[in-house]
Amino acid sequence: MARGWEEVTSPDASYLGRLKRYLTQLIYFGREQALSCVFPVVIFGSLALTQVIPLPLLPRYDWLLLIFLLMQWWMVHSGLETKDELKVITLFHLIGLALEIFKVNMGSWSYPEEGYMKILGVPLYSGFMYASVASYLCQAWRRLDVQLVKWPPFLLVVPLAAAIYLNFFVHHFWIDIRWWLSGLVLVVFWRSWVNYEVNGSRYRMPIVLSFTLIGFFIWVAENIATFFGAWQYPNQTDAWSLVHLGKVSSWLLLVIVSFLIVATLKQVKRKLPVSKNKETH
């Protein structure tokens, strides 16, 4: 009789055990993702608060710059980010700021509010929105112990990243080849995987899928950012509206550039001698 009870109930017990394991892993994964998103969360929180609560003495854009600079200092000082990661984030800040200056002056979007810390119509805080993507990638890479499987050769990755970035500029004067570049990404990374660890267990995901997921969630974040007035598209001048779904392709390509830069720097760093490869704090 006991044997019969075990035979009937053990499948349910096994099912519940697997479900508990999946939920536990999901919670651990969510926690690591949340910790990796500290900088983006501060950015969105600051955009929301400064939209609702007016701050004295300085324009809103300048307050945002000060808040983000203070946040960046605290992250390095507290050990949440390393000095090596700060170098990568600074590089992304400059890359993003250059793109912002070009796009704003081409009329793609605008920053309508006043600010002292502006260059050619672009507030300096805008570079931090690109830097926050790099911050997430660097922290998630470290927290999840990311490893690349069947990563393409350096001579393929670097020209592809450069072509994607340059297309953001060149398509204003020539044809837009983003879909050709997207197809090339599929070809180059079709057999590539990202291997990561969650609570002692390792998982893997096709890199192309990870690109797509990150790009989609950044598009969601972009809707939140424009709602709180971080910047403004031409169709949002009179009233806020949903960012066109076609922008997902732009963010997807930007995520790919970001990932390729971080991955390439990680690959180069791994090949350095141990004494130079030690991460500085």
XYZ file of N, CA and C in Angstrom:
843
model
N 0.836 -1.207 0.000
C 0.000 0.000 0.000
C 0.864 1.248 0.000
N 1.908 1.222 0.818
C 2.838 2.355 0.826
C 3.530 2.476 -0.518
N 3.853 1.301 -1.093
C 4.536 1.309 -2.392
C 3.647 1.955 -3.451
N 2.341 1.594 -3.408
C 1.420 2.191 -4.356
C 1.322 3.688 -4.177
N 1.350 4.170 -2.940
C 1.282 5.617 -2.669
C 2.510 6.322 -3.238
N 3.686 5.691 -3.096
C 4.908 6.280 -3.619
C 4.865 6.357 -5.143
N 4.354 5.334 -5.752
C 4.308 5.321 -7.215
C 3.363 6.405 -7.739
N 2.289 6.661 -7.008
C 1.322 7.654 -7.470
C 1.825 9.068 -7.233
N 2.470 9.287 -6.076
C 2.815 10.654 -5.684
C 4.206 11.091 -6.129
N 5.124 10.178 -6.398
C 6.482 10.588 -6.741
C 6.576 11.432 -8.008
N 5.764 11.181 -9.057
C 5.833 12.088 -10.209
C 5.472 13.516 -9.845
N 4.463 13.682 -8.965
C 4.087 15.025 -8.541
C 5.207 15.661 -7.729
N 5.802 14.845 -6.850
C 6.897 15.366 -6.036
C 8.062 15.786 -6.916
N 8.337 14.951 -7.922
C 9.412 15.284 -8.849
C 9.105 16.574 -9.613
N 7.852 16.697 -10.032
C 7.425 17.901 -10.753
C 7.560 19.136 -9.873
N 7.104 19.025 -8.610
C 7.191 20.152 -7.691
C 8.647 20.509 -7.391
N 9.498 19.479 -7.315
C 10.921 19.726 -7.079
C 11.553 20.498 -8.227
N 11.209 20.081 -9.452
C 11.746 20.792 -10.620
C 11.220 22.226 -10.673
N 9.936 22.382 -10.368
C 9.341 23.720 -10.382
C 10.007 24.633 -9.352
N 10.249 24.066 -8.154
C 10.932 24.836 -7.107
C 12.328 25.237 -7.552
N 13.012 24.287 -8.207
C 14.366 24.570 -8.699
C 14.336 25.679 -9.748
N 13.398 25.610 -10.694
C 13.283 26.627 -11.733
C 13.008 28.006 -11.134
N 12.089 28.042 -10.148
C 11.748 29.316 -9.513
C 12.937 29.894 -8.749
N 13.668 28.993 -8.069
C 14.858 29.441 -7.332
C 15.891 30.032 -8.281
N 16.131 29.341 -9.393
C 17.095 29.825 -10.376
C 16.633 31.147 -10.985
N 15.319 31.256 -11.249
C 14.782 32.487 -11.817
C 14.961 33.654 -10.860
N 14.770 33.400 -9.565
C 14.949 34.455 -8.562
C 16.409 34.885 -8.497
N 17.323 33.908 -8.495
C 18.750 34.226 -8.485
C 19.136 35.021 -9.737
N 18.641 34.565 -10.886
C 18.953 35.258 -12.141
C 18.408 36.692 -12.109
N 17.169 36.852 -11.621
C 16.575 38.182 -11.524
C 17.349 39.087 -10.596
N 17.851 38.517 -9.501
C 18.643 39.321 -8.559
C 19.933 39.820 -9.203
N 20.629 38.922 -9.898
C 21.874 39.321 -10.554
C 21.621 40.355 -11.652
N 20.516 40.188 -12.385
C 20.166 41.157 -13.413
C 19.845 42.514 -12.787
N 19.117 42.498 -11.671
C 18.752 43.740 -10.994
C 19.996 44.477 -10.491
N 20.941 43.729 -9.920
C 22.180 44.347 -9.443
C 23.000 44.907 -10.604
N 22.919 44.250 -11.747
C 23.647 44.728 -12.930
C 23.011 45.979 -13.514
N 21.745 46.226 -13.164
C 20.995 47.360 -13.733
C 20.930 48.557 -12.791
N 21.817 48.609 -11.786
C 21.753 49.703 -10.813
C 21.855 51.061 -11.492
N 22.826 51.212 -12.383
C 23.023 52.500 -13.056
C 21.808 52.888 -13.913
N 21.304 51.986 -14.785
C 20.092 52.329 -15.543
C 18.909 52.689 -14.663
N 18.753 51.993 -13.519
C 17.636 52.294 -12.616
C 17.769 53.703 -12.050
N 18.989 54.082 -11.678
C 19.223 55.440 -11.174
C 18.903 56.469 -12.256
N 19.270 56.169 -13.494
C 18.995 57.087 -14.592
C 17.496 57.289 -14.755
N 16.725 56.201 -14.812
C 15.280 56.327 -15.002
C 14.609 56.963 -13.789
N 15.096 56.614 -12.601
C 14.542 57.228 -11.399
C 14.787 58.726 -11.366
N 15.987 59.139 -11.776
C 16.321 60.565 -11.799
C 15.494 61.314 -12.842
N 15.297 60.694 -14.008
C 14.463 61.309 -15.046
C 13.043 61.518 -14.540
N 12.515 60.528 -13.831
C 11.146 60.627 -13.330
C 11.028 61.689 -12.241
N 11.961 61.667 -11.279
C 11.876 62.595 -10.147
C 12.076 64.046 -10.580
N 13.057 64.279 -11.447
C 13.302 65.657 -11.879
C 12.205 66.180 -12.796
N 11.416 65.288 -13.368
C 10.272 65.707 -14.169
C 9.133 66.178 -13.268
N 9.021 65.548 -12.097
C 7.918 65.857 -11.170
C 8.318 66.919 -10.149
N 9.576 66.828 -9.671
C 10.053 67.740 -8.623
C 11.065 68.708 -9.221
N 10.713 69.975 -9.396
C 11.667 70.953 -9.941
C 12.786 71.246 -8.938
N 14.020 71.244 -9.414
C 15.175 71.514 -8.558
C 15.673 72.940 -8.774
N 16.181 73.575 -7.719
C 16.589 74.988 -7.818
C 17.971 75.169 -8.438
N 18.290 76.409 -8.752
C 19.619 76.889 -9.142
C 20.061 76.487 -10.549
N 19.857 75.242 -10.929
C 20.343 74.765 -12.224
C 19.197 74.192 -13.054
N 19.324 74.243 -14.390
C 18.335 73.565 -15.240
C 18.340 72.056 -14.995
N 17.250 71.418 -15.358
C 17.075 69.976 -15.120
C 18.182 69.145 -15.753
N 18.553 69.464 -16.990
C 19.586 68.686 -17.679
C 20.908 68.719 -16.906
N 21.230 69.865 -16.298
C 22.489 69.977 -15.557
C 22.433 69.207 -14.243
N 21.264 69.204 -13.594
C 21.096 68.388 -12.397
C 21.282 66.907 -12.722
N 20.730 66.490 -13.846
C 20.878 65.093 -14.256
C 22.346 64.734 -14.446
N 23.109 65.625 -15.057
C 24.536 65.379 -15.245
C 25.240 65.219 -13.899
N 24.933 66.108 -12.946
C 25.566 66.030 -11.632
C 25.185 64.737 -10.910
N 23.923 64.360 -10.998
C 23.463 63.125 -10.352
C 24.187 61.913 -10.934
N 24.318 61.868 -12.266
C 24.949 60.712 -12.909
C 26.444 60.668 -12.619
N 27.094 61.832 -12.563
C 28.516 61.867 -12.211
C 28.723 61.371 -10.778
N 27.857 61.815 -9.874
C 27.947 61.383 -8.476
C 27.702 59.881 -8.370
N 26.729 59.388 -9.127
C 26.431 57.967 -9.109
C 27.612 57.163 -9.634
N 28.250 57.644 -10.698
C 29.398 56.939 -11.262
C 30.550 56.896 -10.270
N 30.771 58.015 -9.585
C 31.833 58.065 -8.573
C 31.548 57.063 -7.460
N 30.270 57.030 -6.996
C 29.914 56.138 -5.893
C 30.083 54.680 -6.289
N 29.720 54.322 -7.518
C 29.814 52.934 -7.956
C 31.261 52.449 -7.954
N 32.189 53.304 -8.378
C 33.602 52.922 -8.370
C 34.142 52.931 -6.945
N 33.783 53.975 -6.176
C 34.286 54.105 -4.806
C 33.812 52.958 -3.923
N 32.583 52.483 -4.137
C 32.015 51.407 -3.324
C 32.460 50.025 -3.783
N 33.110 49.943 -4.943
C 33.536 48.657 -5.473
C 32.490 47.967 -6.322
N 31.350 48.638 -6.545
C 30.310 48.053 -7.379
C 30.784 47.954 -8.834
N 31.642 48.882 -9.229
C 32.303 48.814 -10.540
C 33.802 48.946 -10.340
N 34.557 48.306 -11.209
C 36.013 48.382 -11.131
C 36.521 49.531 -11.991
N 37.785 49.871 -11.798
C 38.379 50.948 -12.594
C 38.473 50.554 -14.065
N 38.711 49.266 -14.315
C 38.738 48.802 -15.706
C 37.372 48.963 -16.365
N 36.315 48.649 -15.612
C 34.965 48.827 -16.145
C 34.662 50.295 -16.370
N 35.173 51.161 -15.512
C 34.981 52.606 -15.693
C 35.589 53.076 -17.012
N 36.732 52.505 -17.388
C 37.358 52.878 -18.669
C 36.449 52.509 -19.840
N 35.851 51.305 -19.776
C 34.938 50.861 -20.833
C 33.717 51.776 -20.886
N 33.170 52.110 -19.719
C 31.979 52.957 -19.645
C 32.273 54.353 -20.189
N 33.460 54.882 -19.881
C 33.849 56.201 -20.401
C 33.945 56.178 -21.923
N 34.475 55.089 -22.467
C 34.537 54.940 -23.919
C 33.132 54.986 -24.518
N 32.191 54.298 -23.900
C 30.814 54.302 -24.394
C 30.171 55.682 -24.260
N 30.521 56.398 -23.214
C 30.003 57.752 -23.037
C 30.416 58.618 -24.224
N 31.671 58.530 -24.630
C 32.177 59.330 -25.747
C 31.561 58.895 -27.075
N 31.443 57.568 -27.274
C 30.828 57.045 -28.498
C 29.375 57.506 -28.596
N 28.651 57.399 -27.481
C 27.245 57.801 -27.464
C 27.072 59.289 -27.660
N 27.930 60.085 -27.031
C 27.824 61.540 -27.154
C 28.070 61.990 -28.595
N 29.040 61.373 -29.259
C 29.300 61.699 -30.667
C 28.082 61.389 -31.534
N 27.459 60.244 -31.280
C 26.259 59.858 -32.031
C 25.107 60.812 -31.743
N 24.950 61.201 -30.476
C 23.884 62.127 -30.097
C 24.040 63.473 -30.800
N 25.243 64.015 -30.801
C 25.488 65.316 -31.437
C 25.127 65.262 -32.908
N 25.519 64.205 -33.573
C 25.218 64.067 -34.999
C 23.718 63.934 -35.231
N 23.064 63.045 -34.484
C 21.641 62.777 -34.694
C 20.780 63.994 -34.381
N 21.100 64.701 -33.320
C 20.319 65.893 -32.955
C 20.438 66.958 -34.039
N 21.630 67.134 -34.559
C 21.823 68.151 -35.593
C 21.314 67.713 -36.958
N 20.970 66.418 -37.094
C 20.310 65.942 -38.302
C 18.796 65.940 -38.146
N 18.316 66.335 -36.968
C 16.880 66.430 -36.735
C 16.206 65.125 -36.352
N 16.983 64.088 -35.988
C 16.387 62.796 -35.632
C 15.607 62.883 -34.328
N 16.123 63.617 -33.363
C 15.431 63.897 -32.107
C 16.025 65.163 -31.519
N 15.507 65.594 -30.382
C 15.960 66.869 -29.824
C 15.916 66.840 -28.301
N 16.633 67.793 -27.698
C 16.602 68.042 -26.263
C 16.102 69.470 -26.065
N 14.777 69.642 -25.942
C 14.179 70.982 -25.989
C 14.407 71.848 -24.756
N 14.794 71.256 -23.631
C 14.938 72.038 -22.405
C 16.276 72.777 -22.378
N 16.341 73.784 -21.502
C 17.557 74.580 -21.351
C 18.597 73.813 -20.538
N 19.853 74.201 -20.728
C 20.925 73.592 -19.955
C 22.239 74.289 -20.228
N 23.055 74.449 -19.196
C 24.370 75.077 -19.369
C 25.364 74.084 -19.963
N 25.251 72.831 -19.544
C 26.198 71.802 -19.985
C 25.679 71.125 -21.248
N 25.704 71.857 -22.339
C 25.274 71.344 -23.635
C 26.376 71.555 -24.668
N 26.490 70.616 -25.590
C 27.410 70.745 -26.725
C 26.597 70.592 -27.995
N 26.515 71.649 -28.784
C 25.776 71.633 -30.057
C 24.344 71.096 -29.875
N 23.700 71.568 -28.804
C 22.310 71.195 -28.554
C 22.110 69.907 -27.794
N 23.209 69.240 -27.406
C 23.112 67.945 -26.715
C 23.627 68.097 -25.287
N 22.794 67.801 -24.290
C 23.263 67.846 -22.893
C 24.264 66.727 -22.624
N 25.259 67.030 -21.810
C 26.319 66.053 -21.560
C 25.818 64.805 -20.842
N 24.690 64.920 -20.139
C 24.193 63.739 -19.435
C 23.776 62.635 -20.396
N 23.492 62.977 -21.656
C 22.973 61.984 -22.608
C 23.951 60.833 -22.823
N 25.251 61.122 -22.739
C 26.237 60.058 -22.918
C 26.126 58.968 -21.869
N 25.586 59.329 -20.688
C 25.453 58.337 -19.635
C 24.405 57.280 -19.968
N 23.461 57.610 -20.849
C 22.448 56.614 -21.219
C 23.081 55.493 -22.033
N 24.092 55.833 -22.828
C 24.846 54.803 -23.549
C 25.798 54.096 -22.582
N 26.403 54.879 -21.686
C 27.320 54.303 -20.707
C 26.603 53.309 -19.805
N 25.304 53.554 -19.544
C 24.557 52.637 -18.676
C 24.386 51.268 -19.333
N 24.313 51.240 -20.674
C 24.257 49.959 -21.388
C 25.563 49.201 -21.174
N 26.683 49.925 -21.277
C 27.990 49.307 -21.039
C 28.124 48.853 -19.595
N 27.599 49.664 -18.675
C 27.644 49.306 -17.254
C 26.901 48.001 -17.016
N 25.723 47.877 -17.615
C 24.951 46.634 -17.470
C 25.726 45.446 -18.041
N 26.274 45.604 -19.244
C 26.987 44.500 -19.882
C 28.194 44.058 -19.057
N 28.967 45.045 -18.567
C 30.161 44.715 -17.789
C 29.803 44.005 -16.486
N 28.773 44.514 -15.800
C 28.416 43.915 -14.518
C 27.780 42.538 -14.696
N 26.900 42.411 -15.684
C 26.275 41.109 -15.931
C 27.335 40.093 -16.343
N 28.307 40.542 -17.119
C 29.395 39.660 -17.560
C 30.138 39.092 -16.358
N 30.416 39.987 -15.405
C 31.169 39.562 -14.215
C 30.311 38.741 -13.261
N 29.084 39.167 -13.011
C 28.221 38.489 -12.038
C 27.786 37.104 -12.515
N 27.571 36.966 -13.819
C 27.099 35.695 -14.360
C 28.236 34.853 -14.948
N 29.479 35.331 -14.783
C 30.651 34.600 -15.278
C 30.444 34.193 -16.740
N 30.185 35.190 -17.579
C 29.869 34.944 -18.984
C 31.090 34.424 -19.733
N 30.875 33.407 -20.538
C 31.910 32.869 -21.423
C 31.342 32.762 -22.836
N 32.175 33.038 -23.811
C 31.744 33.008 -25.206
C 32.126 31.671 -25.840
N 31.189 31.093 -26.555
C 31.407 29.798 -27.203
C 31.362 30.006 -28.721
N 32.404 29.513 -29.400
C 32.517 29.639 -30.862
C 32.419 31.095 -31.303
N 33.169 31.950 -30.611
C 33.200 33.374 -30.937
C 33.945 33.577 -32.252
N 33.390 34.400 -33.168
C 34.028 34.592 -34.480
C 35.399 35.268 -34.359
N 36.216 35.157 -35.396
C 37.554 35.768 -35.367
C 37.492 37.295 -35.223
N 38.541 37.831 -34.647
C 38.697 39.271 -34.431
C 38.517 40.056 -35.733
N 39.043 39.520 -36.834
C 38.993 40.221 -38.117
C 37.584 40.284 -38.709
N 36.662 39.501 -38.179
C 35.259 39.596 -38.579
C 34.473 40.514 -37.647
N 34.754 40.398 -36.351
C 33.972 41.104 -35.340
C 34.195 42.616 -35.403
N 35.453 43.043 -35.452
C 35.758 44.477 -35.396
C 35.216 45.226 -36.615
N 35.448 44.771 -37.864
C 34.861 45.479 -39.009
C 33.330 45.503 -38.979
N 32.709 44.430 -38.483
C 31.253 44.393 -38.405
C 30.740 45.430 -37.413
N 31.372 45.524 -36.247
C 30.976 46.526 -35.258
C 31.169 47.932 -35.804
N 32.288 48.162 -36.495
C 32.557 49.485 -37.074
C 31.528 49.832 -38.152
N 31.169 48.861 -38.981
C 30.185 49.098 -40.046
C 28.808 49.439 -39.471
N 28.414 48.738 -38.405
C 27.118 49.013 -37.776
C 27.097 50.423 -37.202
N 28.166 50.801 -36.513
C 28.224 52.141 -35.920
C 28.243 53.220 -36.994
N 29.038 53.032 -38.025
C 29.131 54.030 -39.097
C 27.814 54.177 -39.851
N 27.040 53.103 -39.938
C 25.769 53.180 -40.656
C 24.793 54.149 -39.983
N 24.911 54.319 -38.657
C 24.078 55.297 -37.961
C 24.317 56.707 -38.499
N 25.521 56.968 -39.001
C 25.850 58.266 -39.561
C 25.591 58.312 -41.070
N 26.116 57.304 -41.761
C 26.165 57.326 -43.226
C 24.780 57.235 -43.865
N 23.818 56.569 -43.208
C 22.511 56.377 -43.857
C 21.768 57.686 -44.100
N 22.206 58.766 -43.444
C 21.595 60.088 -43.700
C 21.993 60.625 -45.070
N 23.093 60.143 -45.606
C 23.601 60.644 -46.887
C 23.593 59.575 -47.980
N 23.427 58.322 -47.571
C 23.506 57.204 -48.506
C 22.399 56.233 -48.149
N 22.410 55.039 -48.687
C 21.370 54.067 -48.390
C 21.550 53.516 -46.969
N 20.442 53.099 -46.377
C 20.463 52.500 -45.053
C 20.649 50.990 -45.208
N 21.759 50.478 -44.721
C 22.063 49.051 -44.899
C 21.879 48.265 -43.602
N 21.020 48.789 -42.681
C 20.877 48.127 -41.385
C 20.388 46.687 -41.521
N 19.475 46.448 -42.501
C 18.946 45.090 -42.633
C 19.991 44.147 -43.222
N 20.837 44.662 -44.094
C 21.948 43.858 -44.600
C 22.911 43.515 -43.453
N 23.162 44.519 -42.611
C 24.051 44.292 -41.472
C 23.427 43.306 -40.485
N 22.113 43.405 -40.284
C 21.423 42.463 -39.397
C 21.548 41.037 -39.926
N 21.383 40.890 -41.254
C 21.558 39.573 -41.865
C 22.978 39.068 -41.709
N 23.942 39.970 -41.821
C 25.345 39.587 -41.662
C 25.626 39.138 -40.233
N 24.970 39.798 -39.274
C 25.110 39.379 -37.873
C 24.630 37.943 -37.694
N 23.488 37.617 -38.320
C 22.970 36.245 -38.237
C 23.967 35.240 -38.805
N 24.584 35.594 -39.929
C 25.543 34.685 -40.568
C 26.787 34.509 -39.698
N 27.318 35.633 -39.210
C 28.583 35.595 -38.464
C 28.420 34.904 -37.106
N 27.258 35.133 -36.449
C 27.089 34.629 -35.080
C 26.112 33.463 -34.987
N 25.806 32.847 -36.119
C 24.815 31.779 -36.117
C 25.186 30.626 -35.190
N 26.457 30.304 -35.098
C 26.908 29.160 -34.294
C 27.470 29.590 -32.932
N 27.323 30.879 -32.594
C 27.912 31.397 -31.355
C 26.903 31.352 -30.204
N 27.414 31.057 -29.035
C 26.582 30.980 -27.833
C 27.219 31.793 -26.729
N 26.385 32.199 -25.783
C 26.896 32.814 -24.555
C 26.604 31.840 -23.421
N 27.638 31.499 -22.678
C 27.547 30.550 -21.577
C 27.619 31.335 -20.270
N 26.655 31.133 -19.351
C 26.631 31.920 -18.122
C 26.217 31.043 -16.940
N 26.519 31.532 -15.736
C 26.279 30.758 -14.521
C 25.235 31.425 -13.645
N 24.310 30.632 -13.122
C 23.290 31.108 -12.179
C 23.252 30.151 -10.997
N 23.636 30.637 -9.832
C 23.556 29.851 -8.601
C 24.225 28.479 -8.740
N 25.414 28.473 -9.336
C 26.190 27.241 -9.438
C 25.886 26.372 -10.641
N 24.850 26.711 -11.415
C 24.514 25.946 -12.620
C 24.795 26.786 -13.852
N 25.283 26.123 -14.886
C 25.620 26.854 -16.104
C 24.545 26.622 -17.165
N 24.266 27.696 -17.907
C 23.273 27.672 -18.971
C 23.899 28.300 -20.209
N 23.218 28.130 -21.331
C 23.716 28.789 -22.533
C 22.546 29.304 -23.349
N 22.846 30.317 -24.138
C 21.828 30.962 -24.965
C 22.474 31.393 -26.272
N 21.787 31.243 -27.400
C 22.341 31.754 -28.657
C 22.590 33.255 -28.552
N 23.740 33.702 -28.998
C 24.081 35.121 -28.874
C 23.085 35.997 -29.622
N 22.613 35.536 -30.776
C 21.649 36.326 -31.550
C 20.373 36.551 -30.743
N 19.934 35.541 -29.988
C 18.742 35.695 -29.144
C 19.001 36.696 -28.029
N 20.188 36.643 -27.433
C 20.504 37.596 -26.364
C 20.539 39.019 -26.907
N 21.077 39.210 -28.129
C 21.048 40.533 -28.765
C 19.607 41.039 -28.862
N 18.730 40.180 -29.363
C 17.339 40.564 -29.606
C 16.624 40.925 -28.310
N 16.821 40.125 -27.276
C 16.151 40.377 -26.000
C 16.612 41.690 -25.386
N 17.927 41.931 -25.386
C 18.446 43.173 -24.813
C 17.953 44.372 -25.614
N 17.965 44.257 -26.961
C 17.489 45.345 -27.812
C 16.029 45.679 -27.547
N 15.186 44.637 -27.368
C 13.772 44.872 -27.112
C 13.565 45.581 -25.779
N 14.268 45.139 -24.736
C 14.079 45.756 -23.430
C 14.626 47.186 -23.396
N 15.654 47.475 -24.192
C 16.131 48.848 -24.280
C 15.098 49.714 -24.995
N 14.396 49.156 -25.997
C 13.303 49.893 -26.644
C 12.208 50.214 -25.629
N 11.888 49.262 -24.758
C 10.916 49.524 -23.681
C 11.428 50.650 -22.789
N 12.722 50.586 -22.457
C 13.318 51.633 -21.627
C 13.280 52.986 -22.338
N 13.447 52.974 -23.657
C 13.406 54.213 -24.428
C 12.027 54.873 -24.330
N 10.980 54.063 -24.355
C 9.631 54.612 -24.179
C 9.478 55.276 -22.817
N 10.040 54.652 -21.796
C 9.991 55.238 -20.462
C 10.774 56.542 -20.427
N 11.967 56.538 -21.052
C 12.825 57.720 -21.039
C 12.175 58.899 -21.767
N 11.578 58.653 -22.935
C 10.930 59.752 -23.663
C 9.684 60.236 -22.930
N 9.009 59.331 -22.223
C 7.839 59.733 -21.439
C 8.239 60.725 -20.352
N 9.415 60.527 -19.767
C 9.897 61.421 -18.723
C 10.760 62.558 -19.270
N 10.767 62.730 -20.587
C 11.414 63.896 -21.189
C 12.917 63.826 -21.302
N 13.487 62.609 -21.343
C 14.940 62.505 -21.507
C 15.370 63.098 -22.845
N 14.606 62.825 -23.890
C 14.753 63.456 -25.195
C 13.402 63.382 -25.880
N 13.339 63.859 -27.115
C 12.037 63.966 -27.767
C 12.174 63.710 -29.266
N 11.348 62.786 -29.791
C 11.294 62.558 -31.230
C 10.348 63.571 -31.867
N 10.504 63.816 -33.172
C 9.634 64.794 -33.833
C 8.144 64.526 -33.644
N 7.728 63.256 -33.637
C 6.307 62.942 -33.480
C 5.823 63.058 -32.031
N 6.737 63.417 -31.119
C 6.370 63.578 -29.716
C 6.376 65.043 -29.285
N 6.446 65.951 -30.258
C 6.542 67.376 -29.938
C 5.292 67.876 -29.233
N 4.124 67.535 -29.752
C 2.865 68.014 -29.174
C 2.408 67.168 -27.996
N 2.590 65.870 -28.074
C 2.192 64.960 -26.996
C 3.007 63.680 -27.113
N 3.236 63.047 -25.960
C 4.015 61.815 -25.988
C 3.255 60.713 -26.699
N 3.974 59.928 -27.477
C 3.398 58.750 -28.126
C 4.434 57.640 -28.103
N 3.970 56.423 -28.297
C 4.854 55.267 -28.260
C 5.937 55.392 -29.330
N 7.163 55.076 -28.937
C 8.264 55.084 -29.899
C 7.998 54.010 -30.945
N 8.207 54.367 -32.206
C 7.901 53.440 -33.298
C 8.649 52.122 -33.107
N 7.940 51.024 -33.338
C 8.528 49.702 -33.135
C 9.755 49.483 -34.011
N 9.827 50.219 -35.124
C 10.991 50.109 -35.998
C 12.292 50.498 -35.316
N 12.177 51.278 -34.216
C 13.376 51.678 -33.485
C 14.053 50.487 -32.808
N 13.306 49.381 -32.666
C 13.903 48.184 -32.083
C 15.124 47.758 -32.893
N 15.027 47.898 -34.215
C 16.157 47.505 -35.061
C 17.378 48.373 -34.784
N 17.134 49.666 -34.542
C 18.250 50.570 -34.226
C 18.898 50.180 -32.903
N 18.057 49.942 -31.899
C 18.599 49.565 -30.593
C 19.251 48.191 -30.646
N 18.697 47.297 -31.451
C 19.299 45.977 -31.605
C 20.723 46.115 -32.136
N 20.893 46.941 -33.158
C 22.224 47.135 -33.731
C 23.152 47.842 -32.746
N 22.595 48.796 -31.981
C 23.418 49.477 -30.984
C 23.860 48.509 -29.890
N 22.952 47.627 -29.487
C 23.308 46.610 -28.496
C 24.397 45.700 -29.041
N 24.284 45.342 -30.316
C 25.295 44.474 -30.932
C 26.655 45.158 -30.911
N 26.691 46.453 -31.284
C 27.953 47.196 -31.240
C 28.510 47.188 -29.817
N 27.633 47.465 -28.839
C 28.064 47.511 -27.443
C 28.622 46.161 -27.000
N 27.895 45.109 -27.330
C 28.316 43.764 -26.937
C 29.641 43.403 -27.600
N 29.775 43.737 -28.868
C 31.002 43.387 -29.589
C 32.203 44.128 -29.027
N 32.010 45.394 -28.644
C 33.116 46.157 -28.066
C 33.529 45.554 -26.724
N 32.539 45.294 -25.856
C 32.843 44.716 -24.546
C 33.482 43.339 -24.703
N 32.919 42.515 -25.593
C 33.447 41.163 -25.796
C 34.874 41.208 -26.327
N 35.135 42.108 -27.268
C 36.482 42.221 -27.833
C 37.478 42.660 -26.777
N 37.087 43.644 -25.942
C 37.977 44.100 -24.871
C 38.234 42.977 -23.862
N 37.201 42.187 -23.570
C 37.372 41.051 -22.655
C 38.330 40.017 -23.243
N 38.195 39.767 -24.561
C 39.067 38.794 -25.224
C 40.517 39.270 -25.215
N 40.713 40.571 -25.491
C 42.066 41.134 -25.490
C 42.653 41.078 -24.091
N 41.846 41.453 -23.094
C 42.314 41.462 -21.708
C 42.712 40.063 -21.245
N 41.955 39.060 -21.686
C 42.238 37.683 -21.288
C 43.594 37.208 -21.799
N 44.036 37.781 -22.913
C 45.302 37.369 -23.517
C 46.507 38.097 -22.934
N 46.238 39.121 -22.084
C 47.341 39.852 -21.474
C 48.011 39.001 -20.403
N 49.285 39.306 -20.066
C 49.948 38.581 -18.976
C 49.159 38.718 -17.676
N 49.302 37.736 -16.803
C 48.511 37.702 -15.569
C 48.695 38.967 -14.756
N 49.910 39.476 -14.659
C 50.177 40.658 -13.847
C 49.434 41.870 -14.352
N 49.204 41.941 -15.682
C 48.502 43.076 -16.255
C 47.023 42.780 -16.384
N 46.652 41.521 -16.308
C 45.264 41.116 -16.521
C 44.438 41.197 -15.234
N 45.134 41.460 -14.103
C 44.434 41.531 -12.836
C 43.579 42.778 -12.803
N 42.297 42.620 -12.477
C 41.359 43.741 -12.514
C 41.665 44.679 -11.350
N 41.731 45.964 -11.657
C 42.046 46.944 -10.645
C 40.792 47.481 -9.994
N 40.882 47.748 -8.702
C 39.740 48.254 -7.952
C 40.038 49.650 -7.424
